[in-house]
Amino acid sequence: MSTFHVIDGTVAQDVITSAPSEILEIVRDTYLQHSRGATVNPDSYFLRFPDNPGARIIALPAHLGGEAPVSGLKWIASYPENVRQNLPRASAALLLNDAETGYPFACLEASLISAARTAASAALAVETLAPDEAPRTVLFVGAGIIGRTVSDFLAARGLNVRECLVHDHVDAYAEKFAAYTADNHGWQARAVSEIDAALATADLVVLATTAPEPWLADGQTLMPDQLILNLSLRDIHPTVMVKCHNILDDIDHCLKARTSPHLTETEYGTRDFIDGTLADVLRGTVALDRDRPTVFSPFGLGVLDLAVGCHIYRTALDTGRATEIPHFFPELTRW
């Protein structure tokens, strides 16, 4: 509590890439802990701008209980126009607080943490909801850091990929993403411009776009046993959602902020289209048939950022890669 450390993005990246399976297990355990009520995960808070409606900064406060309780806050900015300047859309910082005193003890670069916990939850969903070992055709819609990190986690977990298809509204981004997966994962990969044909052939669809409104509608063909990772949350039209099995990370959190599940609830006035949460499937209390597509919609829980961030903090501290800020607290006695 008397010291304060900063962990930069290069350290976070090294910890994440060195052991992605460890990150996945942390995410699995945190989902189960959250489902038992051993966490505090309030609503996210959105800072929006009237003169820039596409941009937002989101605060995700959270608390993890258990043997090593900790609190914290992720502060993540999403500025879609950044991509026009060849900048990543998202930037973030994570603050960790001592659970006993409330004092902050670390600040971490968190855009990579955010991408890693999203990718880990995506890979966990694939293993939980579509455990078939047969080779898959994987379609990535959106060629940004989230999609790239998901590909890293899927490859690290040994996903059997027959073909990787990449679609992006900027052809050059799709081509670079396809080249990345070919070079780094050995996948047979190519960019595709026709999204409808790709949707009709992919076993696994990863939606990682910046779309503000649904575009995946009834006219597009989906397959009965298809798994769709709805990571960007706003791509799928309600008329499609109600025809699919739907698994969420947290029902109350997902049903807000004009996500596809939220729009579906609003359109149909019911939550009956929701089968349950990923934790329900992990615990065996919910089982799905393969009679229709399955959509996994993770709103993105702050407790996941907190759990992954604490792992990175402890690893950085143990390996001497956390930068201490002397005298961050000017006084540590009341009088």
XYZ file of C-alpha atoms in Angstrom:
335
model
C 0.000 0.000 0.000
C 2.910 2.363 0.628
C 4.238 1.993 -2.921
C 2.773 2.722 -6.330
C 3.840 1.012 -9.546
C 3.250 1.577 -13.243
C 3.233 -1.340 -15.693
C 3.626 -0.265 -19.306
C 2.167 -1.900 -22.380
C 5.310 -3.742 -23.407
C 5.360 -5.591 -20.089
C 1.639 -6.330 -20.274
C 2.029 -7.619 -23.821
C 4.913 -9.878 -22.847
C 3.000 -11.409 -19.929
C -0.086 -11.975 -22.098
C 1.704 -13.477 -25.097
C 3.936 -15.697 -22.964
C 1.024 -17.611 -21.414
C -2.358 -17.068 -23.100
C -3.733 -20.307 -21.661
C -3.106 -18.962 -18.169
C -5.114 -15.855 -19.066
C -7.944 -18.071 -20.338
C -8.051 -20.029 -17.085
C -8.128 -16.759 -15.120
C -11.105 -15.657 -17.207
C -12.844 -19.023 -16.686
C -12.363 -18.824 -12.910
C -13.558 -15.209 -12.816
C -16.750 -16.039 -14.735
C -17.500 -18.782 -12.220
C -16.635 -16.525 -9.291
C -18.930 -13.850 -10.709
C -21.759 -16.359 -11.137
C -21.422 -17.296 -7.440
C -21.889 -13.675 -6.399
C -18.295 -13.301 -5.175
C -17.713 -10.136 -7.203
C -19.079 -6.618 -7.423
C -19.564 -5.451 -10.997
C -21.668 -2.269 -11.222
C -22.954 -0.794 -14.433
C -20.399 0.751 -16.736
C -20.482 4.539 -16.950
C -20.393 6.174 -20.364
C -18.924 9.593 -21.068
C -20.303 10.791 -24.412
C -19.781 13.958 -26.431
C -22.559 15.873 -28.239
C -20.131 17.138 -30.881
C -18.590 13.681 -31.422
C -21.384 11.126 -30.934
C -19.352 8.187 -32.203
C -16.733 8.565 -29.471
C -17.059 7.529 -25.862
C -15.005 6.880 -22.746
C -16.245 4.137 -20.437
C -15.538 3.584 -16.743
C -15.756 -0.031 -15.557
C -15.501 -0.255 -11.743
C -15.197 -3.715 -10.232
C -14.295 -5.715 -7.133
C -13.015 -9.264 -6.814
C -13.513 -11.145 -3.572
C -11.854 -14.371 -2.522
C -8.499 -14.975 -0.857
C -6.823 -11.949 -2.481
C -9.540 -9.288 -2.764
C -8.874 -6.247 -4.912
C -10.848 -3.373 -6.384
C -10.197 -1.336 -9.485
C -11.344 0.725 -12.430
C -10.747 0.412 -16.164
C -11.023 3.720 -18.046
C -11.265 2.919 -21.756
C -11.739 5.331 -24.647
C -13.276 4.285 -27.962
C -12.753 6.756 -30.803
C -13.678 5.061 -34.110
C -12.332 7.971 -36.158
C -8.837 7.104 -34.907
C -8.560 4.458 -37.608
C -8.562 7.181 -40.264
C -5.263 8.353 -38.748
C -3.959 4.774 -38.544
C -4.363 4.865 -34.758
C -5.967 2.058 -32.743
C -9.600 2.799 -31.948
C -9.245 2.092 -28.211
C -6.889 3.259 -25.478
C -7.171 2.404 -21.809
C -5.685 2.456 -18.321
C -6.439 0.193 -15.362
C -6.146 1.373 -11.757
C -5.836 -1.210 -8.962
C -6.934 -0.413 -5.402
C -6.068 -2.107 -2.134
C -9.234 -3.796 -0.847
C -8.515 -2.977 2.818
C -7.540 0.700 2.619
C -8.823 1.759 -0.799
C -5.395 3.139 -1.713
C -4.449 2.741 -5.382
C -1.272 0.700 -5.756
C -0.787 0.274 -9.516
C -1.673 1.708 -12.914
C -1.421 -0.496 -16.002
C -1.723 0.159 -19.718
C -4.999 -1.621 -20.348
C -5.882 -1.660 -24.041
C -3.952 -4.932 -24.305
C -5.567 -6.217 -21.113
C -8.980 -5.373 -22.531
C -8.185 -7.145 -25.796
C -6.739 -10.164 -23.966
C -9.691 -10.683 -21.640
C -12.042 -10.336 -24.620
C -9.987 -12.812 -26.651
C -9.750 -15.224 -23.729
C -13.525 -15.136 -23.247
C -13.941 -15.704 -27.000
C -11.617 -18.719 -26.994
C -13.332 -20.039 -23.873
C -16.699 -19.680 -25.608
C -15.434 -21.650 -28.621
C -14.190 -24.465 -26.396
C -17.394 -24.460 -24.341
C -20.063 -23.889 -26.978
C -18.485 -25.555 -30.026
C -16.112 -28.234 -28.728
C -16.063 -30.209 -32.010
C -12.469 -30.953 -33.051
C -13.238 -30.926 -36.797
C -11.399 -28.330 -38.923
C -13.234 -25.063 -39.099
C -13.635 -22.218 -41.517
C -13.253 -19.076 -39.406
C -14.514 -15.678 -40.550
C -13.212 -12.521 -38.901
C -15.362 -9.448 -39.533
C -13.221 -6.480 -38.491
C -9.436 -6.529 -38.768
C -8.414 -4.572 -35.658
C -6.549 -5.444 -32.472
C -9.489 -7.359 -30.965
C -9.758 -9.686 -33.934
C -6.004 -10.140 -34.084
C -5.810 -10.982 -30.375
C -8.692 -13.441 -30.713
C -6.763 -15.163 -33.502
C -3.730 -15.390 -31.203
C -5.735 -17.019 -28.415
C -7.516 -19.424 -30.763
C -4.173 -20.452 -32.231
C -2.613 -20.820 -28.790
C -5.455 -23.146 -27.790
C -4.879 -25.280 -30.884
C -8.025 -24.477 -32.831
C -8.104 -26.672 -35.937
C -8.532 -24.102 -38.731
C -9.238 -25.270 -42.263
C -9.457 -21.749 -43.673
C -9.384 -18.220 -42.260
C -11.446 -15.553 -44.000
C -11.105 -11.851 -43.159
C -13.512 -9.066 -44.047
C -13.053 -5.393 -43.279
C -14.513 -2.218 -44.767
C -10.896 -1.308 -45.611
C -9.530 -3.982 -47.922
C -5.918 -3.261 -46.957
C -6.660 -3.994 -43.286
C -8.250 -7.323 -44.195
C -5.266 -8.271 -46.325
C -2.811 -7.401 -43.547
C -4.849 -9.399 -41.022
C -4.951 -12.429 -43.347
C -1.181 -12.191 -43.848
C -0.714 -11.961 -40.063
C -2.642 -15.173 -39.370
C -0.841 -16.976 -42.188
C 2.593 -15.870 -40.994
C 2.024 -16.279 -37.252
C -0.422 -19.186 -37.020
C 0.187 -21.066 -40.256
C -3.455 -20.746 -41.277
C -4.596 -20.758 -44.872
C -5.981 -17.218 -44.925
C -7.390 -14.735 -47.392
C -9.264 -11.447 -47.425
C -12.841 -11.552 -48.697
C -14.924 -8.678 -50.004
C -18.287 -10.484 -50.212
C -19.498 -10.798 -46.644
C -22.717 -12.696 -47.448
C -20.936 -15.607 -49.139
C -18.391 -15.786 -46.307
C -21.122 -15.857 -43.639
C -22.771 -18.779 -45.403
C -19.614 -20.937 -45.299
C -18.000 -20.127 -41.915
C -18.340 -22.481 -38.949
C -17.086 -19.782 -36.593
C -17.770 -16.063 -37.067
C -15.886 -13.447 -35.042
C -17.605 -10.049 -35.105
C -15.135 -7.378 -33.997
C -16.286 -4.199 -35.734
C -17.047 -0.606 -34.827
C -20.578 -0.792 -36.263
C -22.995 1.431 -34.292
C -26.129 -0.296 -35.642
C -27.059 -3.835 -36.751
C -26.173 -4.886 -40.298
C -26.374 -8.704 -40.091
C -30.009 -9.201 -41.052
C -32.468 -11.813 -42.310
C -31.245 -11.712 -45.895
C -27.908 -13.219 -44.915
C -27.495 -16.978 -44.599
C -26.395 -18.573 -41.345
C -25.900 -22.287 -40.629
C -27.635 -24.293 -37.879
C -24.463 -25.291 -36.019
C -22.632 -21.996 -36.547
C -21.064 -20.186 -33.589
C -21.055 -16.390 -33.761
C -18.881 -14.450 -31.336
C -20.749 -11.144 -31.055
C -17.791 -9.297 -29.544
C -18.688 -5.847 -30.877
C -22.261 -6.394 -29.645
C -24.137 -4.234 -32.152
C -23.812 -6.090 -35.470
C -26.777 -8.480 -35.354
C -30.361 -7.465 -36.059
C -33.049 -8.545 -33.532
C -34.855 -10.616 -36.187
C -31.712 -12.747 -36.444
C -31.043 -12.858 -32.696
C -34.441 -14.416 -31.927
C -33.743 -17.277 -34.347
C -30.481 -18.223 -32.603
C -29.445 -19.714 -29.312
C -28.138 -16.834 -27.199
C -25.480 -17.061 -24.497
C -24.367 -13.897 -22.655
C -21.659 -13.212 -20.101
C -24.053 -11.343 -17.782
C -27.691 -10.903 -18.721
C -28.415 -7.602 -16.966
C -25.229 -6.006 -18.259
C -25.793 -7.108 -21.851
C -29.351 -5.806 -21.978
C -28.456 -2.134 -22.147
C -26.647 0.449 -24.291
C -28.406 -0.621 -27.522
C -26.542 -3.889 -27.847
C -28.089 -6.514 -30.104
C -29.529 -8.392 -27.087
C -30.894 -5.098 -25.729
C -32.495 -4.186 -29.061
C -33.999 -7.673 -29.255
C -35.523 -7.400 -25.794
C -36.919 -3.987 -26.714
C -38.287 -5.220 -30.048
C -39.983 -8.354 -28.720
C -40.667 -7.363 -25.103
C -39.169 -10.544 -23.662
C -35.927 -12.188 -22.578
C -37.066 -15.635 -23.641
C -34.595 -15.658 -26.535
C -31.720 -15.860 -23.999
C -30.645 -19.406 -23.075
C -28.306 -18.393 -20.241
C -24.771 -17.303 -19.462
C -21.422 -18.832 -20.319
C -20.994 -19.692 -16.630
C -24.293 -21.631 -16.807
C -22.890 -23.708 -19.664
C -19.562 -24.169 -17.860
C -21.398 -25.445 -14.785
C -23.619 -27.730 -16.869
C -26.910 -26.075 -15.915
C -27.572 -25.019 -19.530
C -27.062 -27.252 -22.576
C -27.596 -26.260 -26.196
C -28.754 -28.203 -29.231
C -27.206 -27.585 -32.639
C -30.535 -26.977 -34.341
C -29.733 -23.300 -34.984
C -26.807 -20.865 -34.773
C -25.452 -19.918 -31.361
C -24.549 -16.311 -30.578
C -22.200 -15.469 -27.687
C -22.531 -11.826 -26.617
C -20.021 -10.730 -23.955
C -20.694 -7.216 -22.682
C -17.224 -7.179 -21.160
C -17.149 -7.395 -17.374
C -14.851 -5.147 -15.377
C -14.022 -8.080 -13.084
C -12.276 -9.767 -16.030
C -10.040 -6.726 -16.575
C -9.342 -6.692 -12.863
C -8.412 -10.363 -12.698
C -6.158 -10.243 -15.757
C -4.637 -6.936 -14.610
C -3.785 -8.347 -11.186
C -2.066 -11.311 -12.813
C 0.032 -8.973 -14.951
C 0.805 -6.757 -11.957
C 1.974 -9.692 -9.821
C 4.071 -11.107 -12.665
C 5.656 -7.716 -13.382
C 6.416 -7.222 -9.691
C 7.914 -10.710 -9.296
C 10.139 -10.277 -12.365
C 11.281 -6.731 -11.555
C 9.477 -5.129 -14.490
C 7.083 -2.906 -12.545
C 8.202 0.730 -12.407
C 7.927 2.168 -8.919
C 6.883 5.821 -8.579
C 8.587 7.107 -5.414
C 6.599 9.505 -3.240
C 3.405 9.008 -5.228
C 1.642 9.405 -1.896
C 2.927 12.593 -0.233
C 1.758 11.517 3.238
C 1.125 8.105 4.710
C 0.428 9.174 8.284
C -2.653 11.122 9.268
C -0.836 13.523 11.618
